[in-house]
Short mmCIF file of C-alpha atoms in Angstrom, two decimals:
data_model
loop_
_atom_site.label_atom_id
_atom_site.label_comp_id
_atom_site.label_asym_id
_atom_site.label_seq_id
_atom_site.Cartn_x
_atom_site.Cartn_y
_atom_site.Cartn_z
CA UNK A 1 -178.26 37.02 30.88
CA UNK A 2 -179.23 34.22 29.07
CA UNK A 3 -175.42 33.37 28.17
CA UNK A 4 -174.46 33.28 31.18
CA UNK A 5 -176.86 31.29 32.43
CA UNK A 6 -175.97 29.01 29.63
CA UNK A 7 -171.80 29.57 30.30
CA UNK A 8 -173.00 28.06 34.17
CA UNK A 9 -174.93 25.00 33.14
CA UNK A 10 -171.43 24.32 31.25
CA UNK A 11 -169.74 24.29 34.27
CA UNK A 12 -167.72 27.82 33.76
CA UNK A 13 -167.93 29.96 36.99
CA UNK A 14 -168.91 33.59 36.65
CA UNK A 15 -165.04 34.43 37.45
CA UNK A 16 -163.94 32.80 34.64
CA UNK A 17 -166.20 34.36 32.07
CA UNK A 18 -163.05 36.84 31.12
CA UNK A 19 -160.47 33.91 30.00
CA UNK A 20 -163.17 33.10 26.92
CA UNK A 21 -164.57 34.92 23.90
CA UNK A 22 -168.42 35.08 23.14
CA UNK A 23 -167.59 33.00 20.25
CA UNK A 24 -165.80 30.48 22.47
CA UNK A 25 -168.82 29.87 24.81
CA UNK A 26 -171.57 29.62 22.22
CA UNK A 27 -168.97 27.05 20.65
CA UNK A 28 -168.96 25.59 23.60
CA UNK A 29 -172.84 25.54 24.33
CA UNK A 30 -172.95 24.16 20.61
CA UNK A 31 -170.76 21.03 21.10
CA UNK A 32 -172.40 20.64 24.83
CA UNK A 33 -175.76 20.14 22.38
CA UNK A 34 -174.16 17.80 19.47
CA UNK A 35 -172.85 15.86 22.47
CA UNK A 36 -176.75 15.40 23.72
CA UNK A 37 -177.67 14.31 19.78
CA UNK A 38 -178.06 10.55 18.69
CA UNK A 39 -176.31 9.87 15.37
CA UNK A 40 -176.91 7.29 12.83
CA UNK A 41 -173.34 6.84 12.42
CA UNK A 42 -169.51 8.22 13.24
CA UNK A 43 -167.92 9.55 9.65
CA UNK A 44 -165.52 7.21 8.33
CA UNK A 45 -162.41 8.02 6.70
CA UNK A 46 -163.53 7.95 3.32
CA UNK A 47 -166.16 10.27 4.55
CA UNK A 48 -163.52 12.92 5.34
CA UNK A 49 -161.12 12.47 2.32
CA UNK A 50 -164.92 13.36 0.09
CA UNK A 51 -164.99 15.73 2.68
CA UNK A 52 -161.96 17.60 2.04
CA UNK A 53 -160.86 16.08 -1.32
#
């Protein structure tokens, strides 16, 4: 109950609960938290190319 609870507070109506996976609405509920976070700073571009090489 708890994920839908969380699904709502995101702004997704019960209805539309069947046009995302589980994994879609915990990403979702994971971003909505990151989005809430202060960060020192943004990653640069040089940050990425370490990154991913």
């Amino acid at each position: 109950m708890l994920f839908v609870l969380r699904a709502l507070q995101l702004g997704i109506k019960f209805e539309e609960l069947d046009y995302f996976t589980v994994g879609e609405i915990y990403d979702l509920i994971t971003e909505s938290g990151n989005d809430r976070e202060e960060w020192d700073r943004k990653a640069t571009q040089e940050d990425i190319k370490a990154l991913f090489g």
